[in-house]
Coordinates of C-alpha atoms in Angstrom, one line a residue:
X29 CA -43.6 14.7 47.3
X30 CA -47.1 13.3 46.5
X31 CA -47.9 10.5 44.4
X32 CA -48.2 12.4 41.0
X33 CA -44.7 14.1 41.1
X34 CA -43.2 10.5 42.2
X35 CA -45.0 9.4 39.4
X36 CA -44.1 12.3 36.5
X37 CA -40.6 11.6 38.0
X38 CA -40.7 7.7 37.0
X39 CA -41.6 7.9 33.8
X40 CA -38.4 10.5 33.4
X41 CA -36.1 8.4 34.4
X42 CA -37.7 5.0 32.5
X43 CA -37.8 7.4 29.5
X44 CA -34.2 8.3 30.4
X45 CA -32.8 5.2 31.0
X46 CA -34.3 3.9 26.9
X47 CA -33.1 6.8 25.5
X48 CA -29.3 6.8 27.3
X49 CA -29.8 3.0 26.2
X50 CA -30.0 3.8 22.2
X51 CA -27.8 6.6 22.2
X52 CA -25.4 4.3 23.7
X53 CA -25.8 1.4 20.8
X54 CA -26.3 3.8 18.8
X55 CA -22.4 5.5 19.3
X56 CA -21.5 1.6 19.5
X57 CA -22.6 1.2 16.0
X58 CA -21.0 4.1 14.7
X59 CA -17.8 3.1 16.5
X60 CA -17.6 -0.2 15.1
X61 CA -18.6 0.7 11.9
X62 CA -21.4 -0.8 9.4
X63 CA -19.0 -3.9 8.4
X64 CA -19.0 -5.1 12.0
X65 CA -21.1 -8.3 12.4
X66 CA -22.4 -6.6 15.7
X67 CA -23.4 -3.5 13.8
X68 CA -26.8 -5.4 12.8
X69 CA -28.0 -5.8 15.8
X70 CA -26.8 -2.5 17.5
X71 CA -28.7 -0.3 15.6
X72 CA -32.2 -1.8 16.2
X73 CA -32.0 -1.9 19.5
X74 CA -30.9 1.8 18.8
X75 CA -33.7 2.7 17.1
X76 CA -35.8 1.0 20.0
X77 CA -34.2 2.6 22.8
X78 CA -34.4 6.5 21.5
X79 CA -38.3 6.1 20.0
X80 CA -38.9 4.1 23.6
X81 CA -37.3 6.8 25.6
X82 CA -39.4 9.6 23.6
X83 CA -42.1 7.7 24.1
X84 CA -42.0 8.4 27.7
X85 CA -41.7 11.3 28.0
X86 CA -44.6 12.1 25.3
X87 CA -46.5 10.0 28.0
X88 CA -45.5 12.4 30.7
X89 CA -46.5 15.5 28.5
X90 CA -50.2 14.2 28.2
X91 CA -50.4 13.5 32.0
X92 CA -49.1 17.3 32.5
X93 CA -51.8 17.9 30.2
X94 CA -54.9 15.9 31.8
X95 CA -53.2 16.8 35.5
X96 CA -54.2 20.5 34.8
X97 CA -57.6 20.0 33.2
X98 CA -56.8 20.7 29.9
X99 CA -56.9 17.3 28.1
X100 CA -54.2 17.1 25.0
X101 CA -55.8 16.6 21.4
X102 CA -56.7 13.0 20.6
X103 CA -53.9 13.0 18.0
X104 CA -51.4 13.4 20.8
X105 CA -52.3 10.0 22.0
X106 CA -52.1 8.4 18.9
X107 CA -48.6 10.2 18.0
X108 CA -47.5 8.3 21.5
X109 CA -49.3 4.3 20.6
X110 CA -47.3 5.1 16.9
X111 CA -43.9 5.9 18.9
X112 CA -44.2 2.9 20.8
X113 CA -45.6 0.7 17.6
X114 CA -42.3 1.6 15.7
X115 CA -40.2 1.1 18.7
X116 CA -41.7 -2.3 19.0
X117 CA -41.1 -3.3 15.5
X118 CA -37.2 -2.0 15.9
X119 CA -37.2 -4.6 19.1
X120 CA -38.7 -7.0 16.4
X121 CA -36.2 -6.5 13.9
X122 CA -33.2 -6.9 16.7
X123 CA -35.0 -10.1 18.1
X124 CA -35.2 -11.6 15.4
X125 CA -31.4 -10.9 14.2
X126 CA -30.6 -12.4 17.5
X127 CA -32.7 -15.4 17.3
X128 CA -31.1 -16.3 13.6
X129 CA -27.6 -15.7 15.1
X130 CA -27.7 -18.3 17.2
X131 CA -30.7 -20.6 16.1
X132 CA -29.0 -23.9 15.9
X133 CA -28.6 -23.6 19.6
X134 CA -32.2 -24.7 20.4
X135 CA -33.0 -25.1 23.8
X136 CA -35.9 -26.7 25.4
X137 CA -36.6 -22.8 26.9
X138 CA -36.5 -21.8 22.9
X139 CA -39.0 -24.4 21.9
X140 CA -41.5 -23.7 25.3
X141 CA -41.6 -20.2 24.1
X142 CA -41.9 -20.6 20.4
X143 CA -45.4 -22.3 21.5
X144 CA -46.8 -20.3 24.2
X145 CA -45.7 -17.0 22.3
X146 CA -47.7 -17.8 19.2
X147 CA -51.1 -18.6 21.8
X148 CA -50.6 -15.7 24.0
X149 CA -50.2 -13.3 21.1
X150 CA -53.9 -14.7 19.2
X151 CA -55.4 -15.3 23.1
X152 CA -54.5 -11.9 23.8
X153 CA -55.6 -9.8 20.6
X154 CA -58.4 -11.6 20.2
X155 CA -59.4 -10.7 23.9
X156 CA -59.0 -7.2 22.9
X157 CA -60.9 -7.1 19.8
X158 CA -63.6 -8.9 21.5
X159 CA -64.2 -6.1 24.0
X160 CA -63.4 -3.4 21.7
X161 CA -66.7 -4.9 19.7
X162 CA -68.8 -5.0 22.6
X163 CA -68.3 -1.4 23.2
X164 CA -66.2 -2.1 26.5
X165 CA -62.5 -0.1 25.5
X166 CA -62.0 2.8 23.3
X167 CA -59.9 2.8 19.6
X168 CA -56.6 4.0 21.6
X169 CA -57.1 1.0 24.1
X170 CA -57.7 -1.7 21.2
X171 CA -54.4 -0.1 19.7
X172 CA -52.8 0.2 22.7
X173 CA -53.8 -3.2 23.8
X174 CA -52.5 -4.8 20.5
X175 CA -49.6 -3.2 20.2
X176 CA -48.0 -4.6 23.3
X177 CA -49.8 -7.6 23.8
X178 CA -48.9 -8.5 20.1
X179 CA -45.2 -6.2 19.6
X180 CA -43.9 -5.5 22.7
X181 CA -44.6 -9.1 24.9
X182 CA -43.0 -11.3 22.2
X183 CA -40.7 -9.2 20.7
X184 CA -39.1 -8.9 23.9
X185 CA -39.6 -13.0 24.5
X186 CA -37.7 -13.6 21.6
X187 CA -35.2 -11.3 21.9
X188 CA -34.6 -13.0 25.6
X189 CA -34.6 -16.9 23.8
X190 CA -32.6 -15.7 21.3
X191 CA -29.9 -14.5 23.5
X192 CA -30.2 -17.4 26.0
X193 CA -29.2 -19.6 22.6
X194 CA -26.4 -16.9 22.0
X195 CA -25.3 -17.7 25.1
X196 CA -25.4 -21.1 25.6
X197 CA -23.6 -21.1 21.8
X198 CA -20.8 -18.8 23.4
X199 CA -20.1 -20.9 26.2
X200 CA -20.0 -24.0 23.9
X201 CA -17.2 -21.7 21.8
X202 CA -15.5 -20.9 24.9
X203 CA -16.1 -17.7 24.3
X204 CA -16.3 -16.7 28.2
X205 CA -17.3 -14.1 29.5
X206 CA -19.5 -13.5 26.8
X207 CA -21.9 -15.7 27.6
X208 CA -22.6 -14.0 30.9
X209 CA -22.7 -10.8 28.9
X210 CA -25.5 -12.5 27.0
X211 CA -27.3 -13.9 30.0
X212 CA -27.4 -10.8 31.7
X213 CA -28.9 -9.0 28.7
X214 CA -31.6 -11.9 27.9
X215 CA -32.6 -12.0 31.7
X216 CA -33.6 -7.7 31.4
X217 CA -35.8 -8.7 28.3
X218 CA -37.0 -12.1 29.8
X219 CA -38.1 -9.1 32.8
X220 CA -39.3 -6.2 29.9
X221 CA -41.3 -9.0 28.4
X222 CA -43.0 -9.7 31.6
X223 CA -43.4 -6.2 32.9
X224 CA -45.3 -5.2 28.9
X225 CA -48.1 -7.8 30.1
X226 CA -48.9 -5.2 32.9
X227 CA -50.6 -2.8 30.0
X228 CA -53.0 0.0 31.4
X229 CA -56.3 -0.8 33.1
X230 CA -58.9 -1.3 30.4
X231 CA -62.3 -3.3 30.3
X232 CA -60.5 -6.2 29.0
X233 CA -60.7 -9.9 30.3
X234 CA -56.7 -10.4 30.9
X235 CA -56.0 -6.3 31.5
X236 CA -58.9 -6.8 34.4
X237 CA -56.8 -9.0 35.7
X238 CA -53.2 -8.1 34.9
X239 CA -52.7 -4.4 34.7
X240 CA -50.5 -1.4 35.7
X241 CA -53.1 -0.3 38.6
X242 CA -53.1 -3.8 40.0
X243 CA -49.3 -4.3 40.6
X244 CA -48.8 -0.7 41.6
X245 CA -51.4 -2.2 44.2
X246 CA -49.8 -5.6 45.0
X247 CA -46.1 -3.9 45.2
X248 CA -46.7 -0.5 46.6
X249 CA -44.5 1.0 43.1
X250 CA -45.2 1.2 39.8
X251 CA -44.5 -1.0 36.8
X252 CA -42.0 1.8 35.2
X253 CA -39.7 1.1 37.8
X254 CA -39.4 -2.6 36.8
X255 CA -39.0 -1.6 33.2
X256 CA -36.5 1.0 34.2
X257 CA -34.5 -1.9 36.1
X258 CA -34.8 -4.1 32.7
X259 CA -33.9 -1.4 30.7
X260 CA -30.4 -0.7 32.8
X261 CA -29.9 -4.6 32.9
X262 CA -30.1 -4.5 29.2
X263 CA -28.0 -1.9 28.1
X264 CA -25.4 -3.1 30.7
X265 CA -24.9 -6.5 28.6
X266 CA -25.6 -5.3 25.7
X267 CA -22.4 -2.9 26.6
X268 CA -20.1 -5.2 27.5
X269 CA -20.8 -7.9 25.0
X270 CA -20.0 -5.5 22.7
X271 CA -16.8 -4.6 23.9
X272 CA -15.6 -7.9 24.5
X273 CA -17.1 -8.5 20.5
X274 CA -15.3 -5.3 19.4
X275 CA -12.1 -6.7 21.3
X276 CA -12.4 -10.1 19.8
X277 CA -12.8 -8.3 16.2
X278 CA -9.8 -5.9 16.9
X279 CA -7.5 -9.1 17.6
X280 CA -8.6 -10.9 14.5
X281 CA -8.1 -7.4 12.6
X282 CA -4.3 -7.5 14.3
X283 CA -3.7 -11.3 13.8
X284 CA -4.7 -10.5 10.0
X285 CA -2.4 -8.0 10.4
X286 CA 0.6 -9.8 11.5
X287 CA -0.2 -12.2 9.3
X288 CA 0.1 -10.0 6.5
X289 CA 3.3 -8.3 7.4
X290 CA 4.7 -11.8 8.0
X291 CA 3.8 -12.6 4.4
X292 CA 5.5 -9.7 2.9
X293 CA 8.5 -10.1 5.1
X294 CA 8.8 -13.4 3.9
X295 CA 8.1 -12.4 0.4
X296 CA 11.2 -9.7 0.7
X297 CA 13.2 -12.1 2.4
X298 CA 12.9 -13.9 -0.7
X299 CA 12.8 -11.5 -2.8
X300 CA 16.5 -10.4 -1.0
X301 CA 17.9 -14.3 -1.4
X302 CA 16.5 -14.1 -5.3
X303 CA 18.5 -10.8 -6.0
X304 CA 21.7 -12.3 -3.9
X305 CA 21.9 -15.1 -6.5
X306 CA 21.6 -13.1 -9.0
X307 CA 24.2 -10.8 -7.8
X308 CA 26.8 -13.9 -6.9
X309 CA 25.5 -15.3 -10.5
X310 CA 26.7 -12.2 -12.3
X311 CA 30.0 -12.0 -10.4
X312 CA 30.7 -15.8 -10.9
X313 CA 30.1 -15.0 -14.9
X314 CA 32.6 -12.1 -14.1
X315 CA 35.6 -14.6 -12.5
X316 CA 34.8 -17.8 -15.1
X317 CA 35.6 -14.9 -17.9
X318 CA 38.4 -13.7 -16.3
X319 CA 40.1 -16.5 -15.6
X320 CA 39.4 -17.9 -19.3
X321 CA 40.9 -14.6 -20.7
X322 CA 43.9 -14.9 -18.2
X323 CA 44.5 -18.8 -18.6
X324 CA 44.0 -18.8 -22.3
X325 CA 43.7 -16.0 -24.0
X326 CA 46.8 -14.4 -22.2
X327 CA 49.1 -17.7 -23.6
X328 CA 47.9 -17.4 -26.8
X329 CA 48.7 -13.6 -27.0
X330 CA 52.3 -14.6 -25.1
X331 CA 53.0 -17.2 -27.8
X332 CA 52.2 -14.7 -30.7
X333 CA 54.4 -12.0 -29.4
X334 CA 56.8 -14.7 -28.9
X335 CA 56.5 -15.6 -32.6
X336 CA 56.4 -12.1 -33.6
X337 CA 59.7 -11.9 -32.1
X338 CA 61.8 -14.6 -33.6
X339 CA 60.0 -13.5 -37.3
X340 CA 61.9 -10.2 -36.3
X341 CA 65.3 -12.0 -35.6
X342 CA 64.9 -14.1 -38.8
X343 CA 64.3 -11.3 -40.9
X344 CA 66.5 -8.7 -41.8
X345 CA 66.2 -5.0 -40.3
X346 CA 66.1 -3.8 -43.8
X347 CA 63.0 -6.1 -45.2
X348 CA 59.7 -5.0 -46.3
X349 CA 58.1 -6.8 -43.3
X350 CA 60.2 -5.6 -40.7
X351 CA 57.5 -2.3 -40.2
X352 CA 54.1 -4.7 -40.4
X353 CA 56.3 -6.9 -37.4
X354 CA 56.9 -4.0 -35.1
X355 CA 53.5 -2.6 -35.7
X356 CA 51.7 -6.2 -34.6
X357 CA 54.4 -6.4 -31.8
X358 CA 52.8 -3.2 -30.5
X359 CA 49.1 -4.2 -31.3
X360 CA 50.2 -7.5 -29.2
X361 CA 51.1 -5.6 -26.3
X362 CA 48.0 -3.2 -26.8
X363 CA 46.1 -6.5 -26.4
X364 CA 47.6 -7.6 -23.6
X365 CA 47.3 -4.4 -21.6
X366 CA 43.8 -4.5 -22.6
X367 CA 43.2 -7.9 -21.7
X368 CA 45.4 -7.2 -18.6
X369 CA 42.6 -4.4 -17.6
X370 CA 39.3 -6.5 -18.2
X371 CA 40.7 -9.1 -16.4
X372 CA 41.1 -6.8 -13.4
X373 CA 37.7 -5.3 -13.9
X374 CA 36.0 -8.7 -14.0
X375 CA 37.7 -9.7 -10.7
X376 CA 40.0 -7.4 -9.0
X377 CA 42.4 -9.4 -7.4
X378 CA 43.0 -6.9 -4.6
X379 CA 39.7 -7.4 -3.4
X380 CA 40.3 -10.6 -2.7
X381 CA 44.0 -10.7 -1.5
X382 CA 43.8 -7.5 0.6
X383 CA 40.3 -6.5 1.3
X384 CA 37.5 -3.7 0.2
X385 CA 39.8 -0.6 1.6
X386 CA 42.6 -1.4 -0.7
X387 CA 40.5 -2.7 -3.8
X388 CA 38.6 1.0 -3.7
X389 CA 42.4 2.9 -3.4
X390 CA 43.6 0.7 -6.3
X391 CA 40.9 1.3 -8.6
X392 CA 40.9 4.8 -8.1
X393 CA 44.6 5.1 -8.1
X394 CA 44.9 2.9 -11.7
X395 CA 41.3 3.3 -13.7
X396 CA 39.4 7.0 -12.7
X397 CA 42.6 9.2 -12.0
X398 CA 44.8 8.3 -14.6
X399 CA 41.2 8.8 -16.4
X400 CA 40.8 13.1 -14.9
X401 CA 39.1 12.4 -12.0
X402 CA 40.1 13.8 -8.9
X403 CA 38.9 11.4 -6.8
X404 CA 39.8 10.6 -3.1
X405 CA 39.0 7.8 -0.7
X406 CA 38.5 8.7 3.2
X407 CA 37.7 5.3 5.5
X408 CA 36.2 6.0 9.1
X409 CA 35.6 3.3 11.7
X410 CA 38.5 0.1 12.5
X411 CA 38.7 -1.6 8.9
X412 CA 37.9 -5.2 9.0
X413 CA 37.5 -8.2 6.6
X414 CA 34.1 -8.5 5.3
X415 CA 32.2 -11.5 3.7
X416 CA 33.7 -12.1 0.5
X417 CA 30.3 -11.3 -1.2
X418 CA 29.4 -7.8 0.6
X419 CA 33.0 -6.6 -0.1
X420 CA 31.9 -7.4 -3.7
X421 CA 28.7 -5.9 -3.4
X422 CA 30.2 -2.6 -2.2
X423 CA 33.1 -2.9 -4.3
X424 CA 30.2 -3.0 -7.4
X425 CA 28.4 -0.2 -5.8
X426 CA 31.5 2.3 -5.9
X427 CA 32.5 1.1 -9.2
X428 CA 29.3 1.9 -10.5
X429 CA 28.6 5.1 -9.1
X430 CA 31.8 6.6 -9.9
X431 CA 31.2 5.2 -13.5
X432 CA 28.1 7.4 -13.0
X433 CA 30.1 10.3 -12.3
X434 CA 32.6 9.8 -14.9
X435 CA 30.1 9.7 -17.3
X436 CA 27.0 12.2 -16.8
X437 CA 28.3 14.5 -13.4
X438 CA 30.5 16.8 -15.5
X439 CA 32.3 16.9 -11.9
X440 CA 35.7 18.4 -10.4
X441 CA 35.8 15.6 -8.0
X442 CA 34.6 12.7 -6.5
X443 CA 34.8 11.2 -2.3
X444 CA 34.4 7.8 -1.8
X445 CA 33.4 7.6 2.4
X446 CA 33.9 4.0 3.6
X447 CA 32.7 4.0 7.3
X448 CA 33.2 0.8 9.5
X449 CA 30.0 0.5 12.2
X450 CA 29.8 -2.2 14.4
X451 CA 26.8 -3.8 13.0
X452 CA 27.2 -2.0 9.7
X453 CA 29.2 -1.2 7.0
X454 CA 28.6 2.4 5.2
X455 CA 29.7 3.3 1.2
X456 CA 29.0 7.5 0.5
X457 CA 30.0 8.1 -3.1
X458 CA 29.7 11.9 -3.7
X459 CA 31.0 14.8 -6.2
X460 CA 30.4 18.4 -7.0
X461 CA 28.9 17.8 -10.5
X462 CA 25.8 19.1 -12.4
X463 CA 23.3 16.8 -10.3
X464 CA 20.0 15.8 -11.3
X465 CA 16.2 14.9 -10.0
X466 CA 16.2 11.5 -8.5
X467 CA 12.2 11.8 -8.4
X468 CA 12.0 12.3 -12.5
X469 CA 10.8 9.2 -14.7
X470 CA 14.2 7.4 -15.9
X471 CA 13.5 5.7 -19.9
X472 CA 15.8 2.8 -20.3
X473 CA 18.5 2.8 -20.6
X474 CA 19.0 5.8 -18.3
X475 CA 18.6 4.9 -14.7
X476 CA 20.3 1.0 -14.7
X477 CA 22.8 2.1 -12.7
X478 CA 21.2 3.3 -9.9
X479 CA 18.7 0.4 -10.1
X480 CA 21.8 -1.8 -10.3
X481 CA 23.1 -0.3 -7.5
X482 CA 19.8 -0.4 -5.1
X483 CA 19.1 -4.2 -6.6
X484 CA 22.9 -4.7 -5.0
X485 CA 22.4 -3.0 -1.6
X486 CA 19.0 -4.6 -1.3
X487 CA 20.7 -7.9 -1.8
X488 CA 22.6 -7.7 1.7
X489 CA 19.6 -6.1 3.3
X490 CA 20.7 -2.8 2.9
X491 CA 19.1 0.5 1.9
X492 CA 19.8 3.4 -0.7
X493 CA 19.6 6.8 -0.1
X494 CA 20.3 9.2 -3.0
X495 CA 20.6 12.9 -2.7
X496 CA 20.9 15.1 -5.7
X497 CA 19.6 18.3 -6.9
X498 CA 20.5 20.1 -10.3
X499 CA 23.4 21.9 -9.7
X500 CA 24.4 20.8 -6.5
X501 CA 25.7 17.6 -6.7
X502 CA 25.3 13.8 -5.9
X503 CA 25.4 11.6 -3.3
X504 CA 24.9 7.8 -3.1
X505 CA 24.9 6.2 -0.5
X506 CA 24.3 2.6 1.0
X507 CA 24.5 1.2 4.3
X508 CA 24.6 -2.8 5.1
X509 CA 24.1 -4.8 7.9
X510 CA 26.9 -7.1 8.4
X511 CA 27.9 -9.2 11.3
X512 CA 30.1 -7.1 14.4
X513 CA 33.6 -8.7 15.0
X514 CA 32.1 -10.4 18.4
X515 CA 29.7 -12.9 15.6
X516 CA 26.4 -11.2 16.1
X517 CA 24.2 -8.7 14.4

């Protein structure tokens, strides 16, 4: 392999290794999206890496050219200076994200090259200007000569002292190993900055001195070869510090997260506690008013039948007011039965001598068959003494949906499930009626009872599940956690 073809090859792979380098940020920046605080430095050194790489291999294109004696059109040359002009300015535009990123982490290397930088760019350009006016370099050499003397030397330089001070600010924020991340990525464009000094031999003061012919001289390899090294360090740390800054972002997304969720679990733990005292509100309301109408309004009703009686044994059989008597004798006893029956519906003493089984047999057996319902009662699992307040919740759930039934199913009959679990108790209210769409828009006052009855199960923690369909039917049903015989969950 001659020197040409080991040099054609070179350029491939430096042009290879710029290109891979932007497609890579460029994926990165896509992948992290344009919200990421990384994202505005990615795509720069995107934009610099793809225009680099093509730059390259335009380079290699016109050497094909000159190699077989037919010299490209001057344009060609110029299309390659404006390739690598623009990709300079993208390496401007990253370096000096990077620089304001971590500014306030001045270091003494920072403040070195934020002097020398300024001198070597005016030194330099005006060393090129000066022999481009003596006659000594063509246009495409002043341009050439400008463009990396004055883009691509301190562009690079920054880029390196900016993420040095990213660096030393990531170590300072414990932030490890990003800052090696960093290091590694400022030390390939601390090397790119040094290699862009090395431009192509012109008639130039410092490019007599310093030039690509000269160190393929000194090192026996060509100054691509450096630059492909800096360009594989460089996309190496810029790799990994963007994982690690992609990771770091992902765990403050999930934190966020969890934070969130913990919010709202609190908030419908609340929520739950809020609609339990309104529940054991409601059914306190219910026994104060049932123990005023048995305690009080019972004697009072005991004494006038009483009275009612002895005006019968004082008066004659045969009197005028012996009729208006009997008749408030029986409106007495009306009262009473009725009193009698709201006193049970307020609070069922069954429920809390005997337990939830017994209180759902009873108030079928007394209120919803003697009423036309056919309505049954089926209990599955080992019954067991509840908490007095969930065997009034589910107690309040039956009653209600069967009130349901009783009023809009149009049903033949009705099956009240009650299934013991071991961490759960189970109420399945269903009947053969008419049915409905649970999914249509309820107007007031149509629709309280199921949101009484999902208010109730949510109370206890429990969930609703309602299936219906017109024609087919209903069925409500609840399941509650409660605590298993053993004391636990």
């Amino acid at each position: 392999m001659n020197s040409i073809e080991m040099q054609f090859i070179v350029y491939f792979v430096y042009g290879l290794t710029f290109f891979s380098m932007g497609l890579v940020m460029l994926l990165e920046s896509w992948r992290v999206g344009p919200n990421a605080p990384q994202a505005g430095l990615l795509r720069p050194m995107a934009a610099f890496g793809l225009l680099h790489g093509l730059h390259e291999w335009l380079e290699i294109f016109i050497l094909q050219m000159e190699r077989l004696g037919e010299p490209p059109a001057r344009y060609f040359v110029y299309i390659r200076l404006g390739l690598l002009a623009v990709s300079f300015v993208a390496l401007w535009f990253y370096s000096l994200a990077a620089f304001r990123f971590a500014r306030q982490y001045i270091t003494r290397l920072t403040v070195f090259g934020l002097v020398t930088l300024p001198l070597f760019a005016l030194l330099s350009a005006f060393d090129v200007v000066y022999a481009f006016s003596l006659g000594n370099i063509p246009t495409y050499r002043l341009v050439g000569g400008l463009v990396r003397y004055g883009l691509g030397v301190p562009g690079a330089a920054i880029a390196t002292l900016g993420l040095y001070a990213a660096a030393t600010k990531a170590r300072a924020d414990a932030r490890q190993p990003l800052d090696v991340y960093l290091n590694i990525t400022a030390l390939g464009f601390g090397l790119y900055s040094i290699t862009q000094v090395f431009v192509p031999a012109m008639n130039t003061t410092l490019a007599s001195w310093l030039n690509a012919d000269v160190f393929l001289a000194w090192f026996g390899f060509p100054i691509q070869v450096v630059r492909t090294v800096a360009g594989m360090i460089i996309t190496l740390g810029l790799f990994n510090s963007t994982q690690f800054l992609e990771t770091e972002r992902q765990k403050v997304v999930a934190d966020a997260q969890k934070a969130r969720v913990d919010a709202l679990e609190q908030q419908e733990a609340m929520r739950r506690d809020f609609l339990r005292h309104i529940v054991q509100a409601q059914e306190d309301e219910r026994s104060r008013f049932s123990r005023e109408l048995h305690d009080e309004m019972a004697q009072i009703l005991t004494a006038f039948s009483l009275d009612l009686g002895t005006l019968q044994t004082i008066l004659s059989k045969n009197s005028k007011a012996a009729p208006i008597l009997g008749r408030l004798q029986g409106l007495s006893r009306q009262m009473s039965q009725s009193m009698y029956r709201m006193v049970r519906a307020l609070r069922p003493a069954h429920l809390d001598e005997l337990g939830l089984d017994a209180a759902l047999r009873y108030m079928l057996e007394q209120e919803y068959k003697p009423r036309g319902m056919n309505a049954q009662i089926k209990i599955d699992g080992t019954p067991r003494r509840l908490e007095p307040f969930a065997e009034t919740v589910l107690f309040r759930i039956a009653q209600e949906a069967l009130t349901n039934i009783q009023r809009h199913a149009q049903a033949e009959t009705a099956t009240v499930v009650l299934t013991y679990n071991t961490d759960s108790v189970g109420l399945r209210v269903s009947d053969d009626g008419r049915g409905f769409d649970p999914a249509q828009d309820f107007v007031p006052p149509h629709g309280w009872g199921l949101a009484g009855i999902k208010e109730r199960a949510e109370s206890l923690g429990g969930r609703l599940r309602v299936d219906s369909s017109p024609g087919k039917g209903t069925v409500v049903e609840v399941v509650i956690p409660v605590e298993n015989p053993e004391g636990g969950r």
